[in-house]
Amino acid sequence: MKLFFIGMIASVTLCVSGQNAPVNLQDISAENIAQIREISRLDVDSNLALNERIVWSPDGETFAIVFEDQVLLYSASDLSAEPIVLYQTQRIITSATFSTDFELLAVSSGKPSGSYGVLPLLNDPSVAIIEIDTGALVTTFPTEHVSNSMAFGVDNTRLIVVDYYSYDFTVWDVHDGQVISEFETNQYGWGIMFPPTFSDDATLLALGAGNTYNSRTVWDTQTGKLVAEGEYGYSYELTFSPDNAILAGASRYGGSTELWHLDDDHENLHINYNPYMMLASDFSPDGTIYSQIILTPTSADNGYVVEFFTPNNGERLHRTLVSVDTSYTMDMIFSPNRKWLLIYDRINGIQLWGVPEEA
């Protein structure tokens, strides 16, 4: 859920490698993270270049990929199986999110009206709410601009929509499509480079340092109040810990990752990787592992390395080379059941990593 817009999305090609049969996996933990390895791979002939393009189901058994004009659901244990089509449209999808019970799908989209460099210019922006089981349209409502980040909140009866251009956010009623509240952040930024990030429970919203003041901010999505603010260069990659106590932020273009304790009672930790580039990060569902992907020189070529740390003290648990192929569009997401670590990059597609029981 942390990718940035670099181009339009192409077609999908399915090509599965590795084990296709179900694999018995241990829960990924700090104790066995050194045994993690790639289990299977799905080649996706597509530039997944928008925020929140890959989403796990709550049980961690399936994951959805949001393409330009459709949303497909894949089985994690059998990538060779045909995906289920959850949604199709003739518009361009800019963002999508699922309710926490995986019953509803929200899609932000617009009609193409030309281009500006690699960015599409979209008109008639709107959000559609769809029932996943039936495909029925619950409601649709127009928005001022397209959104690059959304989240369900308050028992899945409300949808929080972040404006792509202004970072202002609006809370909508899911069932009647009416505005409940609107909040201004006054933090105009670069939505294409610094996509907003929600906490798992959608009570907090983090905005990256994409404006001229290089300011990171954290907002309460229910009251619209500013919770925390800090300055840390161009904080591209923002990720909340499961308990909302830590916000990890890093400069995309080198420096270090800061584990920012929002309660101010703890000293912030810095993980140095200068002068390399950090591309993706995530916390494990139990909060015991913080992982990040960095670009680092190797003897053969530029290689992507995934690193695992303990968030409380910044101790490195494990480090492994992901690929020597270069790509600047990457994401990594732990599954909610702790069985899988999904790694995406534009060249190698979807990689599912895990710890086999025989490891």
Coordinates of C-alpha atoms in Angstrom, one line a residue:
M1 CA 0.0 0.0 0.0
K2 CA 2.9 2.3 -0.5
L3 CA 3.5 2.6 -4.2
F4 CA 3.8 5.8 -6.2
F5 CA 2.5 6.8 -9.6
I6 CA 5.1 6.5 -12.4
G7 CA 3.0 5.5 -15.3
M8 CA -0.1 3.8 -16.7
I9 CA -0.9 0.2 -16.1
A10 CA -0.5 -2.4 -18.7
S11 CA -2.1 -5.8 -19.2
V12 CA -1.8 -8.8 -16.9
T13 CA 0.2 -11.9 -17.7
L14 CA 0.1 -14.9 -15.3
C15 CA 3.2 -16.9 -15.0
V16 CA 3.7 -18.9 -11.8
S17 CA 7.0 -20.4 -10.6
G18 CA 8.0 -22.1 -7.4
Q19 CA 5.7 -24.4 -5.5
N20 CA 2.1 -24.3 -6.7
A21 CA 0.7 -26.8 -4.2
P22 CA -0.2 -25.7 -0.7
V23 CA 2.8 -25.2 1.6
N24 CA 2.8 -25.7 5.3
L25 CA 4.3 -22.6 6.8
Q26 CA 5.3 -21.5 10.3
D27 CA 4.2 -18.1 11.6
I28 CA 6.9 -15.6 10.6
S29 CA 8.5 -14.4 13.8
A30 CA 11.7 -12.7 15.0
E31 CA 13.0 -16.1 16.1
N32 CA 12.8 -17.8 12.6
I33 CA 13.1 -14.8 10.3
A34 CA 16.5 -16.1 9.1
Q35 CA 14.8 -19.1 7.6
I36 CA 12.5 -17.0 5.4
R37 CA 12.7 -17.8 1.7
E38 CA 10.7 -17.4 -1.5
I39 CA 7.9 -19.9 -1.8
S40 CA 6.2 -18.9 -5.1
R41 CA 6.1 -16.1 -7.7
L42 CA 3.5 -14.5 -9.9
D43 CA 4.7 -12.6 -12.9
V44 CA 2.4 -9.6 -13.4
D45 CA 3.0 -7.8 -16.7
S46 CA 1.9 -4.5 -15.2
N47 CA 3.2 -1.3 -13.5
L48 CA 1.4 -1.3 -10.2
A49 CA 2.1 2.3 -9.8
L50 CA -0.5 3.7 -7.6
N51 CA -1.0 3.7 -3.8
E52 CA -2.8 0.7 -2.2
R53 CA -2.6 -1.6 -5.2
I54 CA -2.1 -4.8 -3.3
V55 CA -4.3 -5.7 -0.3
W56 CA -4.5 -8.8 1.9
S57 CA -7.8 -10.3 3.0
P58 CA -8.3 -10.3 6.8
D59 CA -7.6 -14.1 7.0
G60 CA -4.3 -13.9 5.0
E61 CA -5.4 -16.6 2.6
T62 CA -6.0 -14.4 -0.4
F63 CA -4.8 -11.0 -1.7
A64 CA -6.3 -8.6 -4.2
I65 CA -4.4 -6.7 -6.9
V66 CA -5.9 -3.4 -8.1
F67 CA -5.1 -2.9 -11.8
E68 CA -6.0 0.1 -14.0
D69 CA -9.5 -1.1 -14.8
Q70 CA -10.1 -4.2 -12.6
V71 CA -9.6 -5.7 -9.2
L72 CA -8.5 -9.4 -9.1
L73 CA -8.4 -11.8 -6.1
Y74 CA -5.6 -14.4 -5.9
S75 CA -5.2 -17.5 -3.6
A76 CA -1.9 -17.2 -1.7
S77 CA -1.5 -21.0 -1.5
D78 CA -2.1 -21.6 -5.2
L79 CA -1.0 -18.8 -7.5
S80 CA -1.6 -21.1 -10.5
A81 CA -5.4 -20.9 -9.9
E82 CA -7.3 -18.4 -12.0
P83 CA -8.0 -15.2 -10.1
I84 CA -11.5 -14.1 -9.2
V85 CA -12.6 -10.8 -10.8
L86 CA -14.0 -8.6 -8.0
Y87 CA -14.6 -5.5 -10.0
Q88 CA -14.3 -4.1 -13.6
T89 CA -14.7 -0.6 -15.0
Q90 CA -14.0 1.4 -18.1
R91 CA -12.7 4.2 -15.9
I92 CA -9.2 4.5 -14.5
I93 CA -8.9 3.3 -10.9
T94 CA -6.7 5.6 -8.7
S95 CA -7.3 3.9 -5.3
A96 CA -9.1 1.0 -3.7
T97 CA -9.6 -0.4 -0.3
F98 CA -11.6 -3.1 1.5
S99 CA -13.7 -3.1 4.6
T100 CA -12.1 -4.9 7.6
D101 CA -14.7 -7.7 7.3
F102 CA -13.8 -8.0 3.5
E103 CA -17.5 -7.5 2.6
L104 CA -17.2 -4.2 0.9
L105 CA -14.8 -2.7 -1.8
A106 CA -14.4 1.0 -2.3
V107 CA -12.9 2.2 -5.6
S108 CA -11.9 5.8 -6.5
S109 CA -11.7 6.4 -10.3
G110 CA -12.0 9.0 -13.0
K111 CA -12.4 9.3 -16.8
P112 CA -9.2 9.9 -18.7
S113 CA -9.0 13.3 -20.4
G114 CA -5.4 13.5 -21.7
S115 CA -2.1 13.3 -20.0
Y116 CA 0.6 15.4 -18.3
G117 CA 3.9 13.6 -18.7
V118 CA 3.4 10.2 -17.2
L119 CA 0.4 11.3 -15.2
P120 CA -3.2 10.9 -16.4
L121 CA -5.5 13.9 -16.2
L122 CA -8.9 12.5 -15.0
N123 CA -12.3 14.1 -14.9
D124 CA -15.6 13.1 -13.4
P125 CA -13.9 11.6 -10.2
S126 CA -16.1 9.5 -8.0
V127 CA -16.0 6.7 -5.5
A128 CA -18.1 3.5 -5.8
I129 CA -18.9 1.1 -3.0
I130 CA -19.4 -2.5 -4.1
E131 CA -20.5 -5.7 -2.2
I132 CA -17.8 -8.3 -2.8
D133 CA -20.0 -11.4 -2.6
T134 CA -22.6 -10.2 -5.0
G135 CA -20.9 -7.5 -7.0
A136 CA -23.9 -5.2 -6.3
L137 CA -23.3 -1.4 -6.2
V138 CA -24.1 -0.1 -2.7
T139 CA -23.7 3.5 -3.6
T140 CA -21.6 5.9 -5.6
F141 CA -20.8 9.6 -4.9
P142 CA -18.8 12.3 -6.7
T143 CA -15.6 13.7 -5.3
E144 CA -13.8 17.0 -6.1
H145 CA -10.7 15.2 -7.1
V146 CA -9.6 11.6 -7.3
S147 CA -8.2 9.9 -4.2
N148 CA -4.9 8.0 -3.8
S149 CA -5.7 6.8 -0.4
M150 CA -8.9 5.6 1.4
A151 CA -9.9 3.5 4.4
F152 CA -13.0 2.2 6.1
G153 CA -13.6 3.4 9.6
V154 CA -16.2 3.2 12.5
D155 CA -17.5 -0.4 12.0
N156 CA -17.2 -0.1 8.2
T157 CA -20.1 2.4 8.1
R158 CA -17.8 5.3 7.1
L159 CA -15.2 5.8 4.4
I160 CA -12.3 8.2 4.8
V161 CA -11.2 9.7 1.4
V162 CA -7.9 11.6 1.1
D163 CA -7.8 14.2 -1.8
Y164 CA -5.0 13.4 -4.2
Y165 CA -3.9 17.0 -4.6
S166 CA -4.5 18.8 -1.3
Y167 CA -4.2 16.0 1.4
D168 CA -7.5 17.2 2.8
F169 CA -9.8 14.3 3.8
T170 CA -13.5 13.7 3.8
V171 CA -15.6 11.2 5.8
W172 CA -18.5 9.7 3.9
D173 CA -21.4 7.6 4.9
V174 CA -20.9 4.2 3.1
H175 CA -24.6 3.4 2.6
D176 CA -26.1 6.7 1.5
G177 CA -23.0 8.5 0.0
Q178 CA -23.5 11.6 2.1
V179 CA -20.7 13.7 3.6
I180 CA -20.4 13.3 7.4
S181 CA -17.4 15.6 7.9
E182 CA -14.7 17.4 6.0
F183 CA -11.2 18.3 7.3
E184 CA -8.4 20.5 6.0
T185 CA -4.8 19.6 6.6
N186 CA -3.2 22.7 5.0
Q187 CA -0.4 20.4 3.9
Y188 CA -0.3 20.6 0.1
G189 CA 2.2 18.1 -1.1
W190 CA 3.1 15.7 -3.9
G191 CA 0.5 12.9 -3.7
I192 CA 2.2 11.1 -6.5
M193 CA 5.5 10.7 -4.5
F194 CA 4.3 10.8 -0.9
P195 CA 1.0 8.9 -0.6
P196 CA -0.9 9.2 2.6
T197 CA -0.8 6.2 5.0
F198 CA -3.6 5.0 7.3
S199 CA -3.1 3.0 10.5
D200 CA -4.5 -0.5 10.5
D201 CA -7.7 0.6 12.4
A202 CA -7.9 3.8 10.2
T203 CA -8.0 6.1 13.3
L204 CA -4.8 7.8 12.3
L205 CA -3.6 9.3 9.0
A206 CA 0.0 10.1 8.2
L207 CA 1.0 12.5 5.5
G208 CA 4.6 12.5 4.1
A209 CA 7.0 15.4 3.8
G210 CA 6.0 16.3 0.3
N211 CA 5.5 20.0 0.8
T212 CA 7.9 22.9 0.9
Y213 CA 8.2 22.7 4.7
N214 CA 9.2 19.0 4.7
S215 CA 6.7 18.4 7.4
R216 CA 5.4 15.0 8.5
T217 CA 2.0 15.1 10.2
V218 CA -0.3 12.6 11.9
W219 CA -4.1 13.3 12.0
D220 CA -7.0 11.9 14.0
T221 CA -9.4 10.8 11.3
Q222 CA -12.5 11.0 13.7
T223 CA -11.9 14.5 15.0
G224 CA -9.7 15.9 12.2
K225 CA -7.2 17.2 14.8
L226 CA -3.4 17.2 14.3
V227 CA -1.9 14.5 16.6
A228 CA 1.8 14.9 15.9
E229 CA 4.1 16.8 13.6
G230 CA 7.8 16.5 12.8
E231 CA 10.3 17.4 10.2
Y232 CA 12.4 14.7 8.6
G233 CA 13.5 15.5 5.0
Y234 CA 11.3 13.9 2.3
S235 CA 9.6 11.2 4.3
Y236 CA 8.5 9.0 1.4
E237 CA 7.8 5.7 3.2
L238 CA 5.5 6.0 6.2
T239 CA 4.3 2.9 8.1
F240 CA 2.4 2.6 11.3
S241 CA 3.1 -0.2 13.8
P242 CA 0.1 -2.4 14.7
D243 CA -0.4 -0.7 18.0
N244 CA -0.2 2.9 16.5
A245 CA 2.7 3.7 18.8
I246 CA 5.4 4.0 16.2
L247 CA 5.5 5.7 12.8
A248 CA 8.4 4.5 10.6
G249 CA 9.5 7.2 8.1
A250 CA 12.4 7.2 5.7
S251 CA 13.8 9.4 3.0
R252 CA 13.5 7.6 -0.4
Y253 CA 16.8 9.1 -1.6
G254 CA 19.1 8.0 1.1
G255 CA 19.8 8.9 4.8
S256 CA 18.2 6.8 7.4
T257 CA 14.9 5.4 8.6
E258 CA 13.4 6.9 11.7
L259 CA 11.2 5.0 14.1
W260 CA 9.1 7.8 15.5
H261 CA 7.5 7.2 18.8
L262 CA 4.3 9.2 18.8
D263 CA 3.9 9.4 22.5
D264 CA 7.2 11.4 22.9
D265 CA 8.1 9.2 26.0
H266 CA 10.6 7.2 24.0
E267 CA 13.7 8.3 22.2
N268 CA 13.3 7.9 18.4
L269 CA 15.5 5.3 16.8
H270 CA 17.4 5.8 13.5
I271 CA 18.4 3.0 11.2
N272 CA 21.2 4.3 9.0
Y273 CA 21.6 3.1 5.4
N274 CA 23.2 6.1 3.8
P275 CA 23.7 6.6 0.8
Y276 CA 21.3 4.0 -0.3
M277 CA 17.6 4.2 -1.2
M278 CA 14.8 2.8 0.8
L279 CA 11.9 1.6 -1.3
A280 CA 9.3 -0.2 0.9
S281 CA 8.7 -1.2 4.5
D282 CA 6.2 -2.8 6.8
F283 CA 5.7 -4.1 10.4
S284 CA 4.7 -7.7 11.1
P285 CA 1.1 -8.1 12.4
D286 CA 2.4 -8.8 15.9
G287 CA 4.7 -5.7 15.9
T288 CA 7.9 -7.7 16.6
I289 CA 9.5 -7.2 13.2
Y290 CA 10.1 -4.0 11.2
S291 CA 11.2 -4.8 7.6
Q292 CA 12.4 -2.6 4.8
I293 CA 13.8 -3.0 1.3
I294 CA 16.8 -0.9 0.3
L295 CA 18.8 -0.5 -2.9
T296 CA 22.4 -1.2 -2.2
P297 CA 25.5 -1.8 -4.5
T298 CA 26.6 -5.4 -4.9
S299 CA 29.6 -6.9 -6.7
A300 CA 27.4 -8.0 -9.6
D301 CA 24.9 -5.2 -10.0
N302 CA 22.6 -2.9 -8.0
G303 CA 20.7 -5.3 -5.7
Y304 CA 17.6 -5.0 -3.5
V305 CA 18.1 -6.2 0.0
V306 CA 15.4 -6.8 2.5
E307 CA 16.3 -6.1 6.2
F308 CA 14.5 -7.1 9.3
F309 CA 14.8 -5.3 12.7
T310 CA 13.3 -5.3 16.1
P311 CA 11.4 -2.0 16.4
N312 CA 12.1 -1.5 20.1
N313 CA 15.9 -1.2 19.8
G314 CA 16.6 -1.2 16.1
E315 CA 18.6 -4.5 16.2
R316 CA 19.0 -6.1 12.8
L317 CA 17.6 -9.7 12.9
H318 CA 18.4 -10.7 9.3
R319 CA 19.4 -9.4 5.9
T320 CA 18.9 -11.1 2.5
L321 CA 19.3 -10.2 -1.2
V322 CA 16.0 -10.0 -3.0
S323 CA 17.1 -9.4 -6.5
V324 CA 19.9 -7.9 -8.6
D325 CA 17.4 -6.5 -11.2
T326 CA 16.7 -2.8 -10.8
S327 CA 13.3 -1.4 -10.3
Y328 CA 12.0 1.6 -8.5
T329 CA 8.4 0.5 -8.0
M330 CA 8.3 -1.9 -5.0
D331 CA 6.1 -2.8 -2.1
M332 CA 6.2 -5.3 0.8
I333 CA 3.3 -6.4 2.9
F334 CA 3.0 -9.0 5.7
S335 CA -0.1 -11.1 5.6
P336 CA -2.5 -10.7 8.6
N337 CA -2.0 -14.4 9.6
R338 CA 1.8 -14.0 9.7
K339 CA 2.3 -16.8 7.1
W340 CA 3.4 -14.7 4.2
L341 CA 5.5 -11.8 3.3
L342 CA 4.5 -10.4 -0.1
I343 CA 7.2 -8.5 -2.1
Y344 CA 6.4 -6.8 -5.3
D345 CA 8.6 -5.2 -7.8
R346 CA 8.0 -4.1 -11.4
I347 CA 10.6 -6.6 -12.9
N348 CA 10.0 -9.7 -10.8
G349 CA 6.3 -9.4 -10.1
I350 CA 4.8 -10.8 -7.0
Q351 CA 7.0 -12.9 -4.7
L352 CA 5.5 -14.7 -1.7
W353 CA 8.0 -15.5 1.0
G354 CA 7.5 -17.7 4.1
V355 CA 9.1 -20.0 6.6
P356 CA 8.3 -23.7 5.7
E357 CA 7.7 -26.0 8.6
E358 CA 10.7 -28.2 7.6
A359 CA 13.0 -25.2 7.7

